[in-house]
Short mmCIF file of C-alpha atoms and ligand atoms in Angstrom, two decimals:
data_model
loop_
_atom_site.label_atom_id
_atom_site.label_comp_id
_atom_site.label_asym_id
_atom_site.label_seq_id
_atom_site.Cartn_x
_atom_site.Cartn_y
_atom_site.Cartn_z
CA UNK H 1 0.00 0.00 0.00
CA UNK H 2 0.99 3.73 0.17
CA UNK H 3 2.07 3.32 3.40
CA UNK H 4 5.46 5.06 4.50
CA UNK H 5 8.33 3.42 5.83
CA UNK H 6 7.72 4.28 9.50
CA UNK H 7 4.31 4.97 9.39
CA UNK H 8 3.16 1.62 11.60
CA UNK H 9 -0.32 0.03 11.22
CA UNK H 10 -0.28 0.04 15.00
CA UNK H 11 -3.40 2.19 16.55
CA UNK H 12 -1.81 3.14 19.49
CA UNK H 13 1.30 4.34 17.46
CA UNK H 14 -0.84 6.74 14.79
CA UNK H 15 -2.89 7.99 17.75
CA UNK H 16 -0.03 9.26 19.23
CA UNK H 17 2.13 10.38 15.95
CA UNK H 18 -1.25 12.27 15.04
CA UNK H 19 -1.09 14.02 18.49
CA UNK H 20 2.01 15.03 17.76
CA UNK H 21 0.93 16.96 14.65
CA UNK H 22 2.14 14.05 12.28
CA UNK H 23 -1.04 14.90 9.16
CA UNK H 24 -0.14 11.23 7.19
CA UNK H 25 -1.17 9.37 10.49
CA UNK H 26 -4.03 11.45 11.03
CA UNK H 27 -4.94 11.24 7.83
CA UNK H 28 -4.20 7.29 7.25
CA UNK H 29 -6.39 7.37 10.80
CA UNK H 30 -9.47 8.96 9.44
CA UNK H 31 -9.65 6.47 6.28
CA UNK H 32 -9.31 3.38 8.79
CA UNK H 33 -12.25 4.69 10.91
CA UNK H 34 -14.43 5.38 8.00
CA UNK H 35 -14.10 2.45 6.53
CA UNK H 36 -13.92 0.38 9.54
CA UNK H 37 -10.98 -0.97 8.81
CA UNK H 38 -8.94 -3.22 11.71
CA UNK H 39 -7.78 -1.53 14.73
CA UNK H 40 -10.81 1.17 13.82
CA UNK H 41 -12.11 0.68 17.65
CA UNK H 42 -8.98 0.72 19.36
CA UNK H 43 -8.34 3.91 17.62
CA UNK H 44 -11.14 5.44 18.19
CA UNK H 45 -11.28 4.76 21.76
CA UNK H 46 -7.80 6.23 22.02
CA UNK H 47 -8.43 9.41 20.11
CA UNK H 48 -11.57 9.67 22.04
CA UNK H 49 -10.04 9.37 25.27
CA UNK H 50 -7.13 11.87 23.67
CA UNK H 51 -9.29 14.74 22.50
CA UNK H 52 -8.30 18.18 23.92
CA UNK H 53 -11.61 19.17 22.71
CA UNK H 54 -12.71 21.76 19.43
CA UNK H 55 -14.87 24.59 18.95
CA UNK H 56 -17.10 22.76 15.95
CA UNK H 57 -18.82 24.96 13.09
CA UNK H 58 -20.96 23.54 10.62
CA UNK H 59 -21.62 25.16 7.48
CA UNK H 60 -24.45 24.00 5.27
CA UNK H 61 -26.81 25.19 2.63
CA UNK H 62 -27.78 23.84 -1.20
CA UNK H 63 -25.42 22.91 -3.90
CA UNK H 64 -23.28 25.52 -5.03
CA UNK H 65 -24.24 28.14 -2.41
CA UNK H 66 -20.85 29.27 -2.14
CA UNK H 67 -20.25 26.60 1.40
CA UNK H 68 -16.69 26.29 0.32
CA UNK H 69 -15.87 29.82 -0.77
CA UNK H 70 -16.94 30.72 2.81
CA UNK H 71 -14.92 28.02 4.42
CA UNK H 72 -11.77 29.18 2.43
CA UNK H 73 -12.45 32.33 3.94
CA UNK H 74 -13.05 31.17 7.51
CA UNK H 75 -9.48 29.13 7.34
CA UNK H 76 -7.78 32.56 6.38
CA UNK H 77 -9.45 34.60 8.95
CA UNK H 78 -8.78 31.70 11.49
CA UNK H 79 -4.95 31.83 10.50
CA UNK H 80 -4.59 35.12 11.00
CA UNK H 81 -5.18 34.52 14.69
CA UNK H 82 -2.47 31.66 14.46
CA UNK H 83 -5.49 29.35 14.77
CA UNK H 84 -4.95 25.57 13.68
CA UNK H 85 -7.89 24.15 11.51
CA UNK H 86 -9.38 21.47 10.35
CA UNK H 87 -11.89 21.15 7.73
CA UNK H 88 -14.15 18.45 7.02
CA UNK H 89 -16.01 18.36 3.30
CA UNK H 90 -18.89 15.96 3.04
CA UNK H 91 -19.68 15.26 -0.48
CA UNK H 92 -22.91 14.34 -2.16
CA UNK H 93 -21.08 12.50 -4.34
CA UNK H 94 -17.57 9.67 -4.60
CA UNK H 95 -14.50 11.62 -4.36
CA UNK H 96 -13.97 10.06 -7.71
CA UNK H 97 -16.94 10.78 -9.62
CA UNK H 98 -18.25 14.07 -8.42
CA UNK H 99 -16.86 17.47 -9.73
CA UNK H 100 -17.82 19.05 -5.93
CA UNK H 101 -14.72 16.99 -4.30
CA UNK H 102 -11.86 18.71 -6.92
CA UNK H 103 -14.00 21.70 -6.92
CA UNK H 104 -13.50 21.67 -3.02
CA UNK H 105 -9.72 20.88 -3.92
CA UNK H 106 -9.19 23.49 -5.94
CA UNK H 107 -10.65 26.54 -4.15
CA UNK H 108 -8.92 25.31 -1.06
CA UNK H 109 -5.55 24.63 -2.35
CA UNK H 110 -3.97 28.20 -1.45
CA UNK H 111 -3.78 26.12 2.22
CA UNK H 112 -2.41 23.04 1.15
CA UNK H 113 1.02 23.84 1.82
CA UNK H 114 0.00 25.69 5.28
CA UNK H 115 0.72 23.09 8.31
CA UNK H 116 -1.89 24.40 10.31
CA UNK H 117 -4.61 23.80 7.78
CA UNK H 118 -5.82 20.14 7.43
CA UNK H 119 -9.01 19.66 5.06
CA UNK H 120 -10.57 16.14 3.92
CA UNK H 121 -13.31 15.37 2.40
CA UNK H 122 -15.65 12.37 2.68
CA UNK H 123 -18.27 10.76 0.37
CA UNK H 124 -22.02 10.84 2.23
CA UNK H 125 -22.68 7.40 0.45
CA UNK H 126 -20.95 3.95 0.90
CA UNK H 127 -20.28 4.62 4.32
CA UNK H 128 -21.15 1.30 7.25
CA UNK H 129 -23.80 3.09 8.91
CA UNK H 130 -23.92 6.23 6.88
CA UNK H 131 -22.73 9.65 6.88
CA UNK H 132 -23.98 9.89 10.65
CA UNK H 133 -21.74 7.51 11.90
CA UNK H 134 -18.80 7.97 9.68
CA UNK H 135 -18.63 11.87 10.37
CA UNK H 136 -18.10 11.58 14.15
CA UNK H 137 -15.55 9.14 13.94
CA UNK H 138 -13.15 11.44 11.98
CA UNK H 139 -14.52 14.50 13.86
CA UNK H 140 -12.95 12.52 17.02
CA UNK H 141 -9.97 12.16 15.35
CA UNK H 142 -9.03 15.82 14.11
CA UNK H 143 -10.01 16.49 17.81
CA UNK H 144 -7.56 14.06 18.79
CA UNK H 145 -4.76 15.70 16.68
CA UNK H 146 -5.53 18.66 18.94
CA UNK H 147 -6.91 21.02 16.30
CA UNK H 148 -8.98 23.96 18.24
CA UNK H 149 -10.97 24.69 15.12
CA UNK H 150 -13.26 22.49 13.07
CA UNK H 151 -15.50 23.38 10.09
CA UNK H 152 -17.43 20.48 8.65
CA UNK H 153 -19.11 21.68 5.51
CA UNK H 154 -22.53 19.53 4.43
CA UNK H 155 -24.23 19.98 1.34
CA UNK H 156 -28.02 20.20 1.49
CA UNK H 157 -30.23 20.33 3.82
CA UNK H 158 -31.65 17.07 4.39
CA UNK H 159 -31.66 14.46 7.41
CA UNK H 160 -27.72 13.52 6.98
CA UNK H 161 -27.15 17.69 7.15
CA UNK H 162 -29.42 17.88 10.54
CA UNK H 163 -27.45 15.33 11.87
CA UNK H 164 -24.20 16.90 11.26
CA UNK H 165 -26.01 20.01 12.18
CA UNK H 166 -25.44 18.39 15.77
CA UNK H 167 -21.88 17.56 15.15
CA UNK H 168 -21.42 20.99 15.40
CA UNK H 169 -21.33 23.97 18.51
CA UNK H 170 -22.69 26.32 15.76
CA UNK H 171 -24.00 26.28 12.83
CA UNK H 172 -24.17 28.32 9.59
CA UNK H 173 -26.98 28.51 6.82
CA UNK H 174 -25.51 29.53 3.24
CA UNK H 175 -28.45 30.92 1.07
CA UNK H 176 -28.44 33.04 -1.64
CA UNK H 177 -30.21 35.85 -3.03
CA UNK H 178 -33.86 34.86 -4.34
CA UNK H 179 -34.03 31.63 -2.84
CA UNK H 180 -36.54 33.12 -1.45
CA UNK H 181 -39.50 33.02 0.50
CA UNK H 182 -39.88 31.97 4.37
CA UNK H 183 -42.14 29.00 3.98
CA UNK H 184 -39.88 27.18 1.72
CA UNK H 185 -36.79 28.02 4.54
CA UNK H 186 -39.22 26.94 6.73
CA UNK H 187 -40.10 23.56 4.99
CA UNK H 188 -36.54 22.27 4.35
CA UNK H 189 -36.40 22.80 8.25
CA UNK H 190 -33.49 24.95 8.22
CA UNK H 191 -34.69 27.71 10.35
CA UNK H 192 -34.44 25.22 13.60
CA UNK H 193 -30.89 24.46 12.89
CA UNK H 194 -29.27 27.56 11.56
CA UNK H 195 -27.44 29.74 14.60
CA UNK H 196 -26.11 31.81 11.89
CA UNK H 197 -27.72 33.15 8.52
CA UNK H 198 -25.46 33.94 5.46
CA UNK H 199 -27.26 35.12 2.37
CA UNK H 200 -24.05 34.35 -0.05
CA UNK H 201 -23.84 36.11 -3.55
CA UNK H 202 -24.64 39.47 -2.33
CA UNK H 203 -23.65 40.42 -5.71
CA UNK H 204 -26.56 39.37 -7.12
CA UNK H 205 -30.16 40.97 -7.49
CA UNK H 206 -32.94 40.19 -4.37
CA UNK H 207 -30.99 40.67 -1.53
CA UNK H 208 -32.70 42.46 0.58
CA UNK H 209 -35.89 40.61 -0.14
CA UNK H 210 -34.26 37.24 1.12
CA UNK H 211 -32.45 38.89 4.33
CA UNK H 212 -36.34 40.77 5.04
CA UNK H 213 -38.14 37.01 4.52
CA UNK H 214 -35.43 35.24 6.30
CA UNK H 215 -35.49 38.09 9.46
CA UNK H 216 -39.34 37.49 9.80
CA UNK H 217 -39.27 33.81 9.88
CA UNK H 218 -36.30 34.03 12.17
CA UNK H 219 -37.87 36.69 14.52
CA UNK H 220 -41.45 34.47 15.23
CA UNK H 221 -38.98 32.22 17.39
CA UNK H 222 -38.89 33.81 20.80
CA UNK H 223 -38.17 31.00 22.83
CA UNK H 224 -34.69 31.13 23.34
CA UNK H 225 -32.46 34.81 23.73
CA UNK H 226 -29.94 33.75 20.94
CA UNK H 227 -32.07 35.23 17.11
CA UNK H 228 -30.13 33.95 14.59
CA UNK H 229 -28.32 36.71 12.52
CA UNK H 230 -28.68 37.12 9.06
CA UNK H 231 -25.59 38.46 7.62
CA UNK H 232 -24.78 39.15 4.05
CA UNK H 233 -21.50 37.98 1.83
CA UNK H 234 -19.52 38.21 -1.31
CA UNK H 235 -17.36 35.29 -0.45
CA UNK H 236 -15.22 35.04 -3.62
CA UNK H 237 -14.11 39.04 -3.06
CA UNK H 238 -13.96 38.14 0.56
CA UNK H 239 -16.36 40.54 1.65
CA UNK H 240 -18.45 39.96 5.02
CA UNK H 241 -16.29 37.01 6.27
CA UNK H 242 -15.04 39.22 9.14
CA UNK H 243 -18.00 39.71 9.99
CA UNK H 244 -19.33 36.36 9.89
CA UNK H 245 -16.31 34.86 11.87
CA UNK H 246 -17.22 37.78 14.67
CA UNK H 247 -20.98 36.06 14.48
CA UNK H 248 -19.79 32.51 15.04
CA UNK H 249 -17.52 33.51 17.87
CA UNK H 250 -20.50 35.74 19.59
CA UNK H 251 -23.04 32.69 19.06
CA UNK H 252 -20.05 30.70 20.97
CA UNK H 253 -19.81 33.29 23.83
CA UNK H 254 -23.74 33.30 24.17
CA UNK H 255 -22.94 29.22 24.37
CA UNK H 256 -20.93 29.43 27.00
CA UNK H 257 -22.81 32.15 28.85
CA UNK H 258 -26.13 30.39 29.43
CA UNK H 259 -24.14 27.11 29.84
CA UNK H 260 -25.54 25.50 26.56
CA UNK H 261 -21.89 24.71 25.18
CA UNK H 262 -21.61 21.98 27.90
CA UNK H 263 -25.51 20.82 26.98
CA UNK H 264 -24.81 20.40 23.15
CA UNK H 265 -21.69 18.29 23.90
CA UNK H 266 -23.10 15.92 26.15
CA UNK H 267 -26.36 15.67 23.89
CA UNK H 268 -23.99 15.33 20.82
CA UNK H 269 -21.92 12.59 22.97
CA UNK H 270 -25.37 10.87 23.78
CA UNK H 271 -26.59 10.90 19.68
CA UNK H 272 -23.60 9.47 19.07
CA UNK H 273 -23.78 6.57 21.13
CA UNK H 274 -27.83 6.02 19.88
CA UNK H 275 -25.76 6.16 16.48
CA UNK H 276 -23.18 4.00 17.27
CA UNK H 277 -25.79 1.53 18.87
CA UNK H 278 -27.74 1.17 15.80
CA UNK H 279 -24.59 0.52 13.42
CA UNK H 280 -24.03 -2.04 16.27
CA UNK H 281 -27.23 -3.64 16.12
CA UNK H 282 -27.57 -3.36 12.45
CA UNK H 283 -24.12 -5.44 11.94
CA UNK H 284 -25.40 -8.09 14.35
CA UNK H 285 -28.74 -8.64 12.06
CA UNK H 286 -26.68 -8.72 9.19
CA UNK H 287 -24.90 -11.65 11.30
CA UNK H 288 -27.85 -13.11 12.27
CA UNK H 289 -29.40 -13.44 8.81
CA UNK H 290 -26.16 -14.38 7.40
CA UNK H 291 -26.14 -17.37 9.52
CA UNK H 292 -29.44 -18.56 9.41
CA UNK H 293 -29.24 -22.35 7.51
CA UNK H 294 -32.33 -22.17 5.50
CA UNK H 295 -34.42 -24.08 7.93
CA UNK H 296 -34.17 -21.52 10.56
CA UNK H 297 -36.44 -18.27 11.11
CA UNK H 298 -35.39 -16.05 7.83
CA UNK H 299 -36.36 -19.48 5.27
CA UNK H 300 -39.97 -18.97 6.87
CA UNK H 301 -40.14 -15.25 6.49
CA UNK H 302 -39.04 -15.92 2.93
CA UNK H 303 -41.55 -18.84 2.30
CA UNK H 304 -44.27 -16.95 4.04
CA UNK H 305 -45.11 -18.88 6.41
CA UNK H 306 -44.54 -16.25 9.16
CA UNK H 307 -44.60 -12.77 8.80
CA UNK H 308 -40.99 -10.30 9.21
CA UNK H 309 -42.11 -8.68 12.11
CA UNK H 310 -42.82 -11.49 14.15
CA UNK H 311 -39.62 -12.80 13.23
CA UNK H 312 -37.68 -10.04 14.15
CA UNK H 313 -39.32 -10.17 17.58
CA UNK H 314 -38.72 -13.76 17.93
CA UNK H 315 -34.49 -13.51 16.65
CA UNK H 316 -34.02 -11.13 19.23
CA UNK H 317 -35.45 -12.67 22.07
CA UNK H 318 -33.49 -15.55 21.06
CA UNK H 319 -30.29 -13.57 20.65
CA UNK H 320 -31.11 -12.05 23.87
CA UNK H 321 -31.12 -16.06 25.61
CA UNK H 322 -27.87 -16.78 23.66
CA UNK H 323 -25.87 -14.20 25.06
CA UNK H 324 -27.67 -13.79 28.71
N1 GTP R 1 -21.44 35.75 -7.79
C1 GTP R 1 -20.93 35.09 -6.75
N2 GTP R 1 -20.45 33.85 -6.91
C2 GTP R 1 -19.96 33.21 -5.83
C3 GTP R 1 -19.92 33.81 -4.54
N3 GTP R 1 -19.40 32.94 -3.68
C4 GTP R 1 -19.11 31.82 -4.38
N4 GTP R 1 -19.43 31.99 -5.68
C5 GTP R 1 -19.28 31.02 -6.78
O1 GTP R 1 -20.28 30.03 -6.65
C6 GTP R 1 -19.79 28.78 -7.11
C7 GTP R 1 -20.01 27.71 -6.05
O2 GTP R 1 -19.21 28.01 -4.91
P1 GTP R 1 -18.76 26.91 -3.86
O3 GTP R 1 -18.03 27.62 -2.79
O4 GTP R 1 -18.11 25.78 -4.53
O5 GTP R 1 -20.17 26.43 -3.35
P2 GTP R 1 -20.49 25.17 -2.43
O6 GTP R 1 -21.72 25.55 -1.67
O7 GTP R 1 -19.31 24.77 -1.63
O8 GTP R 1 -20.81 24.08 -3.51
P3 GTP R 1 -20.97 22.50 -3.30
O9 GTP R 1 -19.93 22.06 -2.29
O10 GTP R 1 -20.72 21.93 -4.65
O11 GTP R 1 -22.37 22.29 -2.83
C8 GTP R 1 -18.34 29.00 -7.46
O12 GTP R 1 -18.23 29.18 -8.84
C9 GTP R 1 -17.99 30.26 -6.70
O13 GTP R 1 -16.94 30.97 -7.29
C10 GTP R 1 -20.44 35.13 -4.40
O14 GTP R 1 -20.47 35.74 -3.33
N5 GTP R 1 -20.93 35.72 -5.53
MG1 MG R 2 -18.41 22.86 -1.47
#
């Protein structure tokens, strides 16, 4: 394989080289994680046990919004503070196939040669237990390299993106001009999980009508004392990505204030272990089934002589008296 002399298979060994700012383990790391590859647990459990802890943004919004401009932004602003960060792309599509992934590359690639920038991306398909169990696992391990900042940019807005949405400590909505009217914001349920509003392409005509919409929706909320900003931005001239960093560190204070930070994280910590729970019961059906001779419960779901759910019931009381 591509592995470097040196660069051991070991977990315990790429845990700590990672820690000690080494990018190839941390990066061979992430790919044995995702893919669940041998020595995945051990290293997770390490890394886990390592983390120094991150502030975690998300950034989502439709295709082409301008997520990425804005995250190339964000790392530049960050650096100028002599911030580490770490940026997590989740891709619709393969990292082969899609044009998002080298699109991603590309606009990014100014911090490619900067040692405190590390940026992967990851395919939301093909994953064991899909994109909301992969993403945690290499969210744990950029934590465990000990980088302060995270951005995890999601395309879309649809369950997989609310789920992330929890990954993170806050989160940013990318719209653009003319997308238009509250209901619609409304419908694709982003209102609940923005913290922060960006109406990209501020270039463009309808501004105004799209900040107005997105304020009213925004202001029927009263139920908690953070109201969502809506800021505008011209990400590919830069513009407004001051300001939107100065927005993500204020939600972050507010966090902190009202003790919410400390809330998220253990919710977050408790999703993932429902999450990790149901990849864990989902690989022992696929055991189960996999076993079953042809004679045994699965033949007479098949054949129809009983029905699937009564089945299910009856494999996992009998798991249940195999391994009590
Ligand atoms: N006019 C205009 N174009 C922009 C602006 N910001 C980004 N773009 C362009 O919009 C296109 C998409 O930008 P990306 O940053 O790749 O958008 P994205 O949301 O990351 O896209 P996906 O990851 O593919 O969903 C690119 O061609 C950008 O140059 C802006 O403020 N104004
Ligand atoms: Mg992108």
């Amino acid at each position: 394989m591509l592995a470097p002399v040196g660069l051991s298979a070991d977990p315990a060994a790429l845990v700590a080289a990672a820690g000690a700012g080494d990018r190839r383990a941390l990066a061979r790391l992430i790919t044995i994680v995702e893919d669940d590859r041998p020595g995945a647990l051990e290293a997770l459990s390490l890394a886990d046990r390592s983390s120094r802890g991150a502030s975690r943004m998300g950034i989502t919004g439709a295709p082409g919004a301008g997520k990425s401009t804005i995250t190339d932004g964000l790392i530049s602003a960050i650096r100028r503070t002599g911030t580490d960060v770490a940026v997590l792309a989740v891709d619709p599509t393969s990292p082969f196939s899609g044009g998002a992934v080298l699109g991603d590359r590309v606009r990014m690639q100014d911090h490619v040669s900067d040692g405190g920038v590390f940026i992967r991306s990851m395919a939301s398909r093909g994953h064991l237990g899909g994109l909301s169990a992969a993403a945690p696992k290499a969210l744990t391990m950029l934590e465990a390299a000990g980088f302060p900042e995270i951005i995890v940019e999601t395309v879309g807005v649809g369950q997989d993106e609310v789920e992330i949405a929890e990954a993170a400590d806050t989160t940013v909505v990318v719209l653009n001009p003319g997308w238009g009217d509250g209901i619609q914001a409304a419908k694709a349920g982003i209102l609940e999980i923005g913290d922060v509003f960006v109406v990209n392409k501020a270039d463009r005509p309808g501004v105004r009508d799209t900040v107005a919409d997105l304020q009213g929706m925004l202001a029927m909320d009263e139920q908690t004392r953070w109201t969502p900003p809506v800021l505008t931005t011209v990400a590919h001239a830069g513009e407004g990505i001051d300001e939107l960093w100065g927005e993500v560190q204020r939600h972050r204070a507010y966090l902190i204030e009202e003790g919410l930070l400390q809330a998220r994280r253990r919710a977050r910590r408790r999703g993932e272990l429902e999450t990790a729970l149901v990849a864990a019961f989902r690989r022992s059906a696929r055991r189960v089934l996999a076993a079953d001779d042809g004679d045994g419960v699965a033949a007479l779901v098949e054949s129809g002589e009983m029905d699937p759910w009564t089945a299910a019931e009856l494999i996992l009381s009998r798991e249940r008296a195999s391994s009590g």
